[in-house]
Amino acid sequence: MSYYALLFIAGFAGSFHCIGMCGGFACALGADARGASATSLRHVLYNIGRLSTYCFLGALAGALGQVICTSLAADSQRAAPLLSASLEVGQRALAVMAGLLMILMALRFFGVRAWHGGTSGFGGSTLVVSLRSLLGRRGFAAPLALGVLNGFLPCPLVYAMLAQAASTFDVLAGCLSMAAFGLGTFPAMLAMGGVGRMLAPSWRQRGVRVAGSFILALGLVTLSRGVLPMMSGHGLHHIWHFT
Amino acid sequence: MTSVPDALCRHCLLPVGRRGFTRAVNGEGCQFCCYGCCIAYQVKNGSADASEAAWFLVRLGAGSFLSMNIMLFSLLVYSGAFTGADQRVLPTIHLLLWALATPAVLILGEPFLRETWSQARRGRLTSSALIVLGSLAAYAYSTLAVFQRGGHLYFDTASMVLMLFTLGRYLEAAGRARASRDLAPLLAAESELATVIEAGQEHRRPVREVRAGMLIRVKPGERIPVDGLIVEGRSHTDDAVITGESRQIAKAVGAFVLAGSINLDGPLLIRSSGAGGESRWAQICRSVRDALRQSSRTQRVADRLVGAFVPIVLALAGITLIYWAQRLPLDEAMLTALSVLVVACPCAVGLAAPMAHSLGIGQLARHGCLVRSPGALEALAGIRLIAFDKTGTLTSGRPQLVDIASDGVGEEELLSRLAGLERHSEHGLARAIALAASARGLAPLAAEDVQVLPGRGLRGMVHGEAVAAGSAALMDELGWALPPALFERTELMAAAGHSVVFVGWSEPALAGRARAALSFDDTPLLEARATVDALRALGLQVMLLSGDHAGAAARIATTVGVDDWQAGLLPEAKRAALDQYRALHGAAAMVGDGLNDAPGLAWADVGIAVGSATDLARETADLVLPADGLWLLPWVVARARAVRATILANLAWAFGYNLVALTCGVLGLLQPILAAAVMAGSSLLVVLNSLRLERLPGPCHPGVPQSSAAARPAGEPGPPAQGRSRALALLKAES
């Protein structure tokens, strides 16, 4: 359970980053003319949309990890005498990859850019150009749609969490990881919709640093699962009991 | 901190900082502190021309919310999350899936269903029918399975297939919006509002309602909505939309401004000089819109093929179902047939041509070249021969003084008298004389009692002497003698294709006589030779079809490097000549000035007008280049070829993809969801392949930068004014 709590906290810290990024959407979504409850509903729908995308992506990532592991397991069964050596190697390799990816993402939060582009490609800008027309639409389908599609926008935080989800090697765990993270971003994003940009930029900067630190820590732990011998092979519960 | 004060993010107005970046929004560069602000700013302030994409987006968003949840639970079911103790919740999960899938299928499937229905009523089967049939079959089967408590569920298939196709449609719409980005400023003439000042009040009105004489206020950064004169204010304008050339031009009170140009930095008050709907900008707008509405031959062929495709695929799916049903359980056979239906959807084929077309048309438009139909672009890619008209196309259309034959008078005396006289004339030759006099630093002498004699010339008094300039007939009429030596030389001039003007004057107590003859010629454009060479390098036959006499045509042909020419052709004869060459070489384009050559332009496979008439509506050319835009022609041809190559590649890809995928589908090698993803991917690839056109280089002027003009070897083209006077000098040296 502490694992998901940690992800929730990471999401909460990371939402300072969200305020800078997706907060613009939440603000632009604005107030509903029909009153406070309608406004709240708009923003809740928007966030639910975002959450469902995260869950879906998490489940997919978990499924991917699961598929890779089971296919490796099948291979290792064919090569019976070698025990489940290759399964272990596969899990370790995935953990290392996920860990490195998260560390790279975390470094971005501290202003270190390992690579450029990615966020400005065809998909991102096309989506953005179209998303703006959703903001003005009335009704409750548009905020939901906005949230769902917003979830697909390129974001280092989400990528890092997806790497984490993939390294759980399980559909349900992957889904729940992303759900925990997504719920963590709820308070700040809902607040954004309600109170607007009340946080000073310096606070935002600090929040981004905290988020970066969390992701860095998560990345290091994930990486260690792949690298340190005693932590391998027993899945994630072992690790999280350990931390 | 840096010494320079940090710029502020355009969206959140925080300092941009180290991670900031610049992105163009609505054509102006904006600074953003982060990607999120950039997104949000675009979302809020971007121009709203993507309503089709937005509508799909709502469906896509709401639909994918449902589909993702369906997929999520399906994944959990497949991965064995509900086994053992949780087995008993499985029926509830199934019911939940059904509850999610029903609205998903309705929301995502409705546009496809509607399209299928409306087309079916007209007796046509479209690709939507395939999608509808496929996903409804999966949904119906699964619903039955839920309520009969048995069998597999394929709700995920039904909803994902629909979602992926909606995504495909969305990308298509978004891609189209992107392809038309270059066209947006041209199309804005129909939607733009003008700030009209009436009785001291400002009103926002559609441009088409603006009449001549109205006062219009234009803020900095706005587009000038109508042609007019500046009444108040000063600013710089950018006429790129009209001329294709982006540069700042200073404008002050009394200056003429063009509709469509951008007012860069100062508020202006403009008095409209014509109706808003009649500016060139508005005409261009209509022309471009008409061009985009038409479909080319390739597109029509593709559409017809798609039409034939659908029934075949339906039959194929039926056969697949029957075949596999005898070997596999019914639901698996159905799934295979479903894959066939879904994978054969020829969306990419429909997308292959229009997007490449609108991209091509938009890019040409950005440089001031108007394409009147997508078919013209494709035809231009296939031409083998380019025939030029001479006057005003390869030549400047403005005669210049090239030679003086005098009978004992000095050049300076002659020109200063003549310049004084010709100041009273608007004739093209008069301008050439004034130019020649001022080039030699001569002040025109004052002339009185000047009379213009239409078709013959003009006469007047300079310093008490009668001076006349004009044809030999005028000299004859005045009873002035024409010295035989002078006359002989003028015959040579005329044979070379020059226009000849006799000048004579009387001396006190003596009868007047002709004392000199001036010959004028239309000079070839500086870029003509480079253009002709570039066209030849593209593998085109270049020829000259002139209505002028042989001498003139021959000289121009030699100067610009055209070997093949015909002269003295009436419009009818030009058509015959075109036909003759067409039979020899293949499709032919005709380049003219759009006024005198209208029949020829209309007769050719592609008619190209350079710097054409002001009235675009009466234009017969398929392609209109901007004034002084001859040098763009090789680039236009290359671009047209790139567009055609892209379309062919798209079509080959789309059909090839379909055939391979169809084969796999029939053999049962494709999962329906995978098949749908494959099809959405194929549309995306077509879009991306078309967008590659954006990355091709722009046109490159054959001239060199103006600053290095002095260092340029003689004979190379340079900036117009300087180059033309050198051309004049060269011609003088020759004669």
Coordinates of C-alpha atoms in Angstrom, one line a residue, chain B residues 193-198 200-205 210 214-220 222-226 229 231-233 263 266-272:
Chain B
L193 CA -14.3 42.3 -40.2
A194 CA -13.4 45.9 -40.9
T195 CA -13.7 48.8 -38.4
V196 CA -15.8 51.3 -40.3
I197 CA -16.2 54.9 -38.9
E198 CA -19.6 56.2 -39.5
G200 CA -17.9 59.4 -35.6
Q201 CA -18.8 55.9 -34.4
E202 CA -16.8 52.8 -34.9
H203 CA -18.7 49.7 -36.2
R204 CA -17.4 46.3 -37.0
R205 CA -18.6 45.2 -40.4
V210 CA -17.5 48.1 -47.2
M214 CA -15.8 54.7 -46.3
L215 CA -13.4 55.5 -43.6
I216 CA -11.7 52.4 -42.1
R217 CA -9.6 52.3 -39.0
V218 CA -6.8 49.7 -39.0
K219 CA -4.9 48.9 -35.8
P220 CA -1.3 47.8 -35.8
E222 CA -4.3 43.9 -38.2
R223 CA -4.9 43.1 -41.8
I224 CA -5.9 46.0 -44.0
P225 CA -9.4 45.0 -45.1
V226 CA -9.8 47.1 -48.3
L229 CA -5.6 55.8 -49.3
V231 CA -5.9 59.6 -44.5
E232 CA -4.2 59.7 -41.1
G233 CA -1.2 58.0 -39.5
N263 CA -0.4 46.9 -41.0
G266 CA 1.1 52.3 -36.5
P267 CA -2.6 52.9 -36.4
L268 CA -4.0 54.0 -39.8
L269 CA -7.2 55.7 -41.0
I270 CA -7.9 54.7 -44.5
R271 CA -10.4 55.9 -47.1
S272 CA -11.6 52.9 -49.0

